[in-house]
Amino acid sequence: MTISTDARPRRTFAVISHPDAGKSTLTEALALHARTISEAGAVHGKAGRRGTVSDWMEMERERGISITSAALQFEYDGHVINLVDTPGHADFSEDTYRVLSAVDSAVMLVDAAKGLEPQTLKLFRVCAQRGIPVITVINKWDRPGLDPLQLMDEIQKEIGLRPTPLTWPVGSAGEFRGVLDRRTGDLIHYTRTAGGATRAPEERIAASRASEVDGQAWATAVEEHDLLTMDGADHDQGTFLAGTTTPVLFASALLNFGVSQLLRMLIELAPPPGPTPAVDGDAREVDDEFSAFVFKVQSGMDAAHRDRLAYARVCSGVFERGMVVQHGETGKPFATKYAQAVFGRDRSSVEQAFPGDIVGLVNANALRVGDTIYAGPAVRYPPIASFAPEHFVSARAADTGRYKQFRRGIEQMDQEGVVQVLRSDLRGDQSPVLAAVGPMQFEVVTARMQSEFGAAIKLDHLDYSVARRTDNAGVEALKGVRGVEVLSRADGTHLALFPDTWRAHTVARDHPKVMLEPLPASGG
Ligand code: G4P
C-alpha cells in the first residue's frame, strides 16, 4: 500500500469568516455529524460557548476570542477530515494567513443577514492568492436574511467568483424547511430537534412529491433553481479547483441543517493533499519520504503544559512518532518523541500522521514558522509570506530590573512571529519597535510578556502606518531624512517606516535611487 492510499481520503481545510458568522457553531456541528462528540455544546459548552476549546488565555476568555490555532481531526464516511482552526477575533493577525498555508481548501462561511463582511473578504483574498479552492456556506438561514439570489449577486460582485449553488433553500431566510439538491432535483427536508443539540433528521423526497410537502416554498425554489440553470450557474469541478467558481450550500449551523451536505461536498469536491512545491522548483509527491513545514509556533498554551509547540503540516510520506528528522534550516537532526495531536487543551499523542495531517511538536525550540523538516533527500519549502505591518509601537520593560526577562520575551515573540521586532542603533536594544498587521497583537504581547516572562512592558504608539523594504544603501541614504525611520529585523530585512503613503511617495520621489519596495499587502 502506498502513502497516497492514506493521503487520498484526507481533506484539510479551514473555515474563513467574519466573527459571529457561526464558525464555532459550525465546527461543533461538523464534529457532531462525525459523531466525534455526542451532543452539540460538548466542545464549546453551550452555557460557556465563549470559552471554546481553543481559547487559552485569560484575555481570550474575557473577550470571547480565540487566538490559538490547532486542528480538529475526525473521520467521516471513510475519510479523515482535518479542520484547521483559524483565529477568530475581529482583529487581523498574521496567524490566520499562516494557517491558510496549511490547508488544501477553505469553507467561506457567510451570515445570511449580513452578506460578505470585511474579515471574510480579507481572508478570501489570501485564499485567492494562494489558489485555494473555496466552498461557500450561507449560514443562519433559519433567521431572517437577504434574498438568496441577491446573495449570489453579491458574491459574484465582491469577490469575482461565480457562485454555483449545489443546494438551494426551500423557504426564505427565517423559514428554513429544507434544500433543493440541484444535482438530483430532490427535496431534502429537515426536521428541527430541541435546540439543535442533536443531528437534525433529514428526509430525501423526490421532486414529484416535494410540492405536497412544501407547497409554495418548493415552487419558488424550483423557479429560482431553473433561473440559475439557465444562467449556467452549475458546479464545474475544473473551475472550482482553478478558483474561478465557488460551490454554494445553504445551512443553519445552529439547527444542524445542511451540515451533512457540507461534509459530503468536502469529501466529493474538496481536493486531497497533492504535491508540495519546494524552493528549488521541484515538488515532493505525497508518496515521497516524510516532509512537513511549520506554519505556527506557540508557547505557554496553558499553565499545565508550559512548553513550546510547533505545528507542522505533513506534506509527504508518513510521520511516525519518535522518528528523527532533519531540520532544513539548521541541518540538525530533530527528534519527534513528543508529537501530539492538539485541539485546544485536549492533547493526545500522535503515533502516525499522513500528508494533510497537522502534528504539534513539543519542545521544538529550534523550529520557526516556515521551517521545513524532512527525512531522506533534503527539501526546503518556500517561506511563508509575512505581510506589511501597519501598526507600530516602541516597547520597553516597565521595570528596568527585569530587562533580561524582557529581552528573552521579546525574542520569543519575534521567533513565534506574534509581532515583527525591529531594531536600530538609535533606539538601542532597550526599546525595540514592534510591528503588526493588527493592533490586537500588541495586547497579546503585553499579556504574554507579563504572564510568561514576568516582564511587564510599556508600549508607546508610533505615528507610522506604512513600511517599505530597503537595502543597505537605503539605510545610509535615508539617514537624517525627515518623515522616515529605518529599522531592521533579525532576519536582516531593513524596513523604512513612514507616517502615511503620501510621505512614502514624497521620499521615494526625492530619492529616486533608493530602493523602497512595498511588502505584500494584507489585503485591505
Ligand atoms: P463565530 O465562532 O464565527 O464567532 O460565531 P459563533 O459560532 O460563536 O456564533 C455567533 C452567534 O451566532 C452565536 O449566538 C450563535 O449561536 C449564533 N449562530 C451560529 N450559527 C447560527 C445559525 O445557523 N442560526 C442562528 N440563528 N444563529 C446562529 P450568540 O447569541 O452570540 O451565542 P449563544 O448564546 O447562542 O451561544
XYZ file of C-alpha atoms and ligand atoms in Angstrom:
560
model
C 0.000 0.000 0.000
C 1.358 3.412 -0.875
C 1.082 6.584 1.145
C -1.296 8.116 -1.349
C -3.803 5.451 -0.277
C -3.820 7.155 3.110
C -3.487 10.694 1.763
C -6.298 10.466 -0.778
C -9.156 10.252 1.717
C -7.824 13.238 3.662
C -9.387 16.667 3.487
C -7.562 19.506 5.176
C -9.470 22.756 5.269
C -10.129 25.909 7.272
C -13.252 27.969 7.789
C -12.872 31.616 6.832
C -15.452 34.018 8.184
C -16.137 37.259 9.951
C -16.544 36.957 13.743
C -20.041 35.841 14.725
C -20.849 34.259 11.371
C -21.034 30.950 13.222
C -17.620 29.325 12.834
C -17.577 27.791 16.317
C -21.146 26.604 15.905
C -20.329 25.050 12.548
C -17.195 23.371 13.918
C -19.327 21.879 16.626
C -21.989 20.792 14.161
C -19.409 19.112 11.917
C -17.946 17.253 14.865
C -21.458 16.278 15.908
C -22.197 14.840 12.483
C -18.974 12.946 12.503
C -20.009 11.647 15.927
C -16.810 12.940 17.478
C -18.997 14.461 20.120
C -22.379 13.130 21.112
C -24.138 16.396 21.633
C -23.609 19.912 20.352
C -22.299 22.039 23.156
C -19.835 19.395 24.287
C -16.961 21.089 22.532
C -17.778 24.646 23.370
C -20.135 24.211 26.272
C -23.445 25.805 25.482
C -23.529 27.979 28.547
C -19.941 28.975 28.062
C -19.667 28.808 24.312
C -17.352 31.729 24.623
C -14.844 29.517 26.403
C -14.184 27.453 23.299
C -11.655 24.683 23.432
C -9.140 26.666 21.501
C -9.175 29.550 23.915
C -6.152 29.550 26.132
C -5.528 32.898 27.669
C -7.485 34.775 30.293
C -7.700 37.616 27.869
C -9.305 35.428 25.272
C -11.887 34.154 27.688
C -12.786 37.628 28.781
C -13.172 38.860 25.279
C -14.574 35.756 23.718
C -11.875 35.399 21.156
C -9.654 32.600 20.166
C -6.071 33.313 19.323
C -4.595 29.873 19.030
C -4.689 27.668 16.006
C -4.978 23.976 16.236
C -6.580 21.257 14.209
C -9.606 19.127 14.819
C -9.378 15.745 13.174
C -12.290 13.415 12.673
C -13.374 10.574 10.479
C -16.405 10.701 8.276
C -17.557 8.069 5.845
C -14.129 6.544 5.334
C -12.433 9.930 5.117
C -10.204 11.820 7.520
C -11.194 15.444 7.916
C -8.659 17.915 9.296
C -10.316 21.166 10.238
C -7.586 23.677 10.905
C -8.797 26.305 13.326
C -8.310 29.920 12.306
C -8.050 32.602 14.975
C -11.500 34.031 15.474
C -11.040 37.574 16.650
C -12.138 40.620 14.732
C -8.652 41.958 14.550
C -6.292 40.979 11.942
C -3.500 38.580 12.624
C -0.780 37.030 10.565
C -1.524 33.709 12.218
C -4.667 33.456 10.188
C -2.732 33.800 6.995
C -0.208 31.232 8.038
C -2.966 28.775 8.796
C -4.140 29.169 5.240
C -0.757 27.968 4.020
C -1.505 24.631 5.672
C -4.858 23.842 4.042
C -5.977 22.433 0.702
C -9.361 24.147 0.641
C -11.448 26.650 2.572
C -15.066 26.968 3.590
C -16.227 30.577 3.398
C -18.951 30.996 5.984
C -21.336 33.870 5.340
C -24.052 35.172 7.634
C -27.261 35.191 5.552
C -28.354 38.501 7.037
C -25.042 40.277 6.653
C -23.585 39.011 3.429
C -19.864 39.363 2.835
C -18.128 41.158 5.699
C -14.654 42.761 5.836
C -12.751 39.943 7.549
C -14.250 37.383 5.185
C -13.127 39.445 2.218
C -9.584 39.797 3.559
C -9.297 36.089 4.171
C -10.851 35.284 0.848
C -8.163 37.338 -0.905
C -5.483 35.258 0.782
C -7.172 32.092 -0.457
C -7.343 33.566 -3.942
C -3.644 34.486 -3.845
C -2.722 31.004 -2.732
C -5.038 29.338 -5.219
C -7.070 27.627 -2.503
C -10.488 26.449 -3.756
C -13.380 27.855 -1.734
C -16.737 26.302 -0.859
C -19.285 28.908 0.271
C -21.769 28.210 3.057
C -24.602 30.664 3.637
C -25.301 30.246 7.348
C -28.150 31.176 9.693
C -30.819 30.527 7.075
C -33.184 29.872 9.992
C -33.183 33.606 10.627
C -34.491 36.466 8.506
C -31.855 37.427 5.990
C -31.135 38.590 2.474
C -32.718 37.201 -0.653
C -30.701 34.196 -1.888
C -30.343 35.465 -5.455
C -29.183 38.812 -4.099
C -26.555 36.999 -2.016
C -25.319 35.208 -5.144
C -25.006 38.576 -6.904
C -23.065 39.986 -4.012
C -20.586 37.102 -4.046
C -20.025 37.496 -7.770
C -19.577 41.272 -7.471
C -17.491 41.433 -4.313
C -15.076 38.582 -4.834
C -15.336 37.877 -8.515
C -16.045 34.189 -8.024
C -19.006 32.780 -9.840
C -21.331 31.111 -7.338
C -22.573 27.691 -8.413
C -25.132 26.631 -5.798
C -25.254 22.919 -5.073
C -28.305 23.303 -2.888
C -30.971 25.969 -2.967
C -33.053 26.915 0.068
C -36.684 25.885 0.321
C -38.319 28.617 2.369
C -36.999 32.146 2.580
C -34.450 33.086 5.227
C -36.193 32.628 8.555
C -38.390 29.808 7.266
C -35.836 27.161 6.528
C -37.619 23.919 5.625
C -35.061 22.225 3.511
C -32.992 22.498 0.365
C -33.383 21.592 -3.253
C -30.493 19.328 -4.201
C -29.585 20.920 -7.521
C -27.751 17.849 -8.761
C -30.671 15.443 -8.362
C -33.649 17.816 -8.192
C -34.793 16.191 -4.915
C -36.013 17.993 -1.836
C -34.002 17.416 1.310
C -36.435 18.166 4.094
C -35.080 18.982 7.542
C -36.731 18.470 10.907
C -35.805 20.571 13.900
C -34.502 18.962 17.072
C -34.596 20.530 20.503
C -32.159 23.427 20.412
C -30.272 21.847 17.509
C -28.457 19.715 20.043
C -28.550 16.506 18.042
C -28.250 15.626 14.367
C -31.279 17.014 12.573
C -33.203 14.232 10.846
C -33.429 14.778 7.115
C -35.581 13.144 4.526
C -34.920 12.967 0.808
C -38.124 13.472 -1.157
C -38.422 13.099 -4.935
C -39.258 16.284 -6.856
C -42.598 14.796 -7.913
C -43.737 14.663 -4.284
C -41.977 17.741 -2.952
C -44.790 20.225 -3.573
C -47.072 18.103 -1.373
C -44.629 18.684 1.454
C -43.538 22.252 0.984
C -46.054 23.786 -1.438
C -45.303 27.365 -2.414
C -41.837 27.367 -0.870
C -40.916 24.435 -3.107
C -42.383 26.108 -6.206
C -40.283 29.225 -5.564
C -37.141 27.165 -5.033
C -37.737 25.297 -8.312
C -38.273 28.554 -10.164
C -35.045 30.046 -8.850
C -33.159 26.826 -9.494
C -34.341 26.972 -13.132
C -33.133 30.549 -13.374
C -29.715 29.519 -12.103
C -29.602 26.629 -14.558
C -30.485 28.916 -17.470
C -27.739 31.205 -16.339
C -25.255 28.317 -16.354
C -24.579 28.611 -12.599
C -23.882 24.891 -12.259
C -20.987 23.289 -10.449
C -17.928 22.552 -12.509
C -15.085 20.725 -10.782
C -12.405 22.211 -13.054
C -13.341 25.846 -12.486
C -13.845 25.213 -8.761
C -10.331 23.809 -8.397
C -8.968 26.607 -10.584
C -10.534 29.138 -8.214
C -12.971 30.840 -10.573
C -16.219 29.363 -9.252
C -17.419 28.558 -5.749
C -20.000 25.903 -4.950
C -22.613 27.231 -2.520
C -24.593 25.483 0.213
C -27.293 26.850 2.492
C -27.210 25.921 6.157
C -28.094 26.607 9.718
C -25.170 25.550 11.831
C -27.259 26.110 14.931
C -30.027 23.732 13.839
C -27.594 21.348 12.142
C -29.300 21.886 8.804
C -27.121 21.481 5.748
C -24.168 20.196 7.722
C -24.190 16.687 6.301
C -24.334 18.209 2.800
C -21.224 20.195 3.615
C -19.409 17.071 4.774
C -20.449 15.279 1.576
C -19.177 18.151 -0.560
C -15.889 18.225 1.297
C -15.489 14.554 0.550
C -16.678 14.696 -3.045
C -15.296 18.025 -4.226
C -12.550 19.363 -1.959
C -9.080 18.376 -3.148
C -6.982 15.799 -1.267
C -3.363 16.623 -0.390
C -1.285 16.974 -3.537
C 2.371 17.573 -4.379
C 4.036 20.419 -2.449
C 6.296 22.729 -4.477
C 9.765 23.207 -2.978
C 12.134 26.176 -3.203
C 14.226 24.648 -5.979
C 11.186 24.321 -8.227
C 10.796 20.597 -7.631
C 7.822 19.242 -5.776
C 7.542 16.464 -3.248
C 4.851 13.978 -4.095
C 2.751 12.648 -1.231
C 4.362 9.231 -1.769
C 7.886 10.587 -1.294
C 9.730 10.384 2.007
C 8.472 12.328 5.002
C 8.444 16.112 4.879
C 6.456 18.814 6.636
C 6.528 22.533 7.162
C 5.924 24.548 10.290
C 3.094 27.039 9.956
C 2.699 28.064 13.541
C 4.796 28.171 16.696
C 3.323 28.767 20.070
C 4.287 28.599 23.669
C 2.610 28.829 27.026
C -0.669 27.381 25.841
C -1.738 26.730 29.336
C -0.213 26.576 32.743
C -0.256 22.780 32.855
C 1.733 22.465 29.630
C 4.186 25.300 29.692
C 6.127 24.385 26.653
C 6.698 25.365 23.122
C 4.731 23.809 20.316
C 5.441 23.910 16.633
C 2.548 22.956 14.385
C 3.601 21.278 11.191
C 1.594 20.172 8.218
C 2.706 16.879 6.771
C 3.388 17.311 3.041
C 4.747 13.920 2.066
C 5.450 10.493 3.480
C 4.478 9.060 6.837
C 5.248 10.689 10.112
C 5.920 8.205 12.902
C 6.261 9.410 16.427
C 9.824 9.102 17.616
C 11.361 9.321 14.183
C 14.387 11.544 13.858
C 14.023 14.078 11.091
C 16.279 16.746 9.622
C 15.633 20.385 10.261
C 16.029 22.078 6.878
C 17.214 25.414 8.183
C 19.975 24.235 10.534
C 20.658 20.843 9.001
C 20.455 19.407 12.504
C 18.560 16.248 13.420
C 15.346 16.745 15.335
C 13.755 14.047 17.496
C 9.987 13.902 17.448
C 9.423 11.949 20.614
C 6.653 14.213 21.790
C 4.489 14.670 18.756
C 0.929 15.410 19.634
C -2.391 15.992 18.032
C -3.645 19.150 19.587
C -7.037 20.661 19.797
C -7.299 23.257 22.463
C -6.422 21.786 25.801
C -7.034 18.213 24.828
C -3.892 16.656 23.622
C -3.191 13.133 22.626
C -0.063 11.584 21.277
C 0.136 11.127 17.558
C 1.609 7.808 16.520
C 1.372 8.279 12.787
C 0.400 11.094 10.513
C -0.086 11.297 6.771
C 0.007 14.091 4.201
C -2.595 16.712 5.086
C -2.417 15.981 8.831
C -1.286 18.531 11.382
C 1.106 17.492 14.129
C 2.129 19.507 17.149
C 5.792 19.077 18.042
C 6.517 19.738 21.676
C 9.679 21.439 22.877
C 10.544 22.282 19.329
C 12.757 25.182 20.289
C 14.731 25.224 17.078
C 11.714 25.325 14.792
C 10.462 28.596 13.329
C 7.460 29.438 11.238
C 8.147 28.476 7.644
C 10.798 25.868 8.502
C 10.927 22.526 6.759
C 11.543 19.173 8.420
C 12.176 16.055 6.384
C 13.571 12.575 6.134
C 15.627 11.301 3.197
C 16.792 13.719 0.488
C 16.918 17.360 1.567
C 13.942 19.556 0.753
C 13.071 23.169 1.561
C 9.613 24.630 1.231
C 9.231 28.312 0.412
C 8.988 30.661 3.388
C 5.529 31.805 4.384
C 4.995 35.391 3.291
C 4.924 37.947 6.042
C 2.568 40.824 5.453
C 3.152 44.533 5.547
C 2.788 45.750 9.131
C 0.515 48.761 9.565
C 0.770 49.366 13.324
C 3.918 50.260 15.239
C 4.800 50.773 18.894
C 8.031 51.095 20.789
C 8.329 48.722 23.735
C 10.335 48.865 26.934
C 10.459 46.979 30.209
C 8.210 48.606 32.812
C 10.706 47.523 35.461
C 14.288 48.014 34.275
C 15.355 45.386 36.808
C 13.567 42.790 34.635
C 15.428 43.716 31.464
C 16.832 40.208 30.983
C 13.336 38.698 31.078
C 12.145 41.474 28.783
C 14.793 40.645 26.204
C 14.111 36.948 26.350
C 10.372 37.513 25.971
C 10.719 39.892 23.045
C 12.981 37.435 21.294
C 10.408 34.701 21.813
C 7.579 36.888 20.421
C 9.764 37.614 17.408
C 10.554 33.959 16.800
C 6.939 32.943 17.094
C 6.006 35.732 14.725
C 3.488 37.204 17.171
C 4.840 40.583 16.084
C 7.793 41.653 13.971
C 10.579 43.093 16.108
C 12.527 45.984 14.581
C 15.725 47.477 15.910
C 18.070 50.345 15.176
C 21.284 51.609 16.743
C 19.492 54.820 17.511
C 16.793 53.182 19.599
C 19.025 50.529 21.103
C 18.019 47.137 22.458
C 16.143 48.632 25.396
C 13.316 49.878 23.254
C 12.754 47.851 20.113
C 9.885 48.678 17.786
C 7.084 46.134 17.497
C 5.256 45.988 14.196
C 1.997 44.205 13.489
C -0.704 43.896 10.891
C -3.415 44.364 13.521
C -3.161 46.210 16.842
C -4.527 43.329 18.886
C -1.170 41.606 18.515
C 0.234 44.228 20.894
C -2.249 43.220 23.573
C -1.255 39.600 23.073
C 2.407 40.536 23.516
C 1.657 42.610 26.619
C -0.336 39.807 28.239
C 2.189 37.119 27.396
C 5.237 39.145 28.424
C 3.651 39.585 31.821
C 2.328 36.061 32.327
C 5.100 34.010 30.725
C 8.189 36.100 31.304
C 7.225 38.153 34.334
C 8.198 41.222 32.374
C 5.552 43.919 32.316
C 6.028 46.150 29.299
C 5.202 49.712 28.380
C 4.203 50.499 24.823
C 4.324 53.868 23.112
C 2.337 54.377 19.963
C 4.429 55.402 16.969
C 2.957 57.516 14.263
C 3.820 55.198 11.377
C 1.471 53.231 9.187
C 3.468 52.338 6.092
C 6.554 50.118 5.745
C 8.754 49.682 2.696
C 11.651 47.289 2.278
C 15.015 48.884 1.613
C 18.648 47.728 1.367
C 21.971 48.670 2.973
C 22.431 51.591 0.619
C 18.942 52.783 1.522
C 19.771 52.631 5.235
C 22.665 55.035 4.605
C 20.843 57.294 2.157
C 17.797 57.774 4.373
C 19.735 58.693 7.497
C 18.529 62.061 8.735
C 15.786 62.332 6.110
C 12.619 63.786 7.603
C 9.487 61.688 7.813
C 11.183 58.312 7.599
C 12.885 55.975 10.054
C 14.788 52.879 9.034
C 14.856 49.814 11.280
C 15.973 46.229 10.834
C 14.513 42.800 11.506
C 16.538 39.958 12.962
C 16.466 38.234 9.549
C 18.399 41.184 8.087
C 15.472 42.838 6.324
C 15.572 46.646 6.535
C 12.254 48.460 6.762
C 11.699 52.159 6.154
C 8.706 53.422 8.143
C 6.534 56.349 7.092
C 3.592 58.091 8.742
C 1.488 57.660 5.592
C 1.666 56.716 1.923
C 1.883 60.343 0.900
C 5.137 60.688 2.860
C 6.416 57.410 1.387
C 5.756 58.750 -2.116
C 7.483 62.043 -1.395
C 10.607 60.383 -0.006
C 10.658 57.944 -2.937
C 10.343 60.872 -5.388
C 13.125 62.837 -3.686
C 15.417 59.804 -3.531
C 14.837 58.008 -6.820
C 17.901 55.785 -6.423
C 16.864 54.389 -3.063
C 15.165 51.002 -3.035
C 11.739 51.334 -1.404
C 9.787 48.215 -2.139
C 6.220 47.600 -0.931
C 5.710 44.477 1.178
C 2.904 42.030 0.393
C -0.289 43.764 1.499
C -2.622 42.132 3.949
C -5.418 42.618 1.501
C -7.240 45.546 2.664
P -18.004 32.664 15.470
O -17.297 31.468 16.013
O -17.988 32.743 13.984
O -17.627 33.962 16.095
O -19.563 32.529 15.795
P -20.326 31.585 16.816
O -20.343 30.181 16.352
O -19.865 31.853 18.198
O -21.794 32.162 16.606
C -22.116 33.514 16.840
C -23.563 33.632 17.224
O -24.382 33.225 16.113
C -23.974 32.738 18.391
O -25.019 33.392 19.063
C -24.529 31.517 17.690
O -25.436 30.798 18.475
C -25.217 32.158 16.506
N -25.361 31.237 15.375
C -24.402 30.490 14.766
N -24.921 29.787 13.753
C -26.240 30.082 13.716
C -27.313 29.666 12.891
O -27.174 28.871 11.981
N -28.531 30.207 13.167
C -28.726 31.112 14.166
N -29.949 31.576 14.349
N -27.733 31.512 14.967
C -26.509 31.016 14.738
P -24.813 34.066 20.455
O -26.141 34.546 20.898
O -23.720 35.073 20.365
O -24.274 32.914 21.345
P -25.088 31.743 22.029
O -25.669 32.382 23.233
O -26.130 31.281 21.061
O -24.077 30.723 22.325
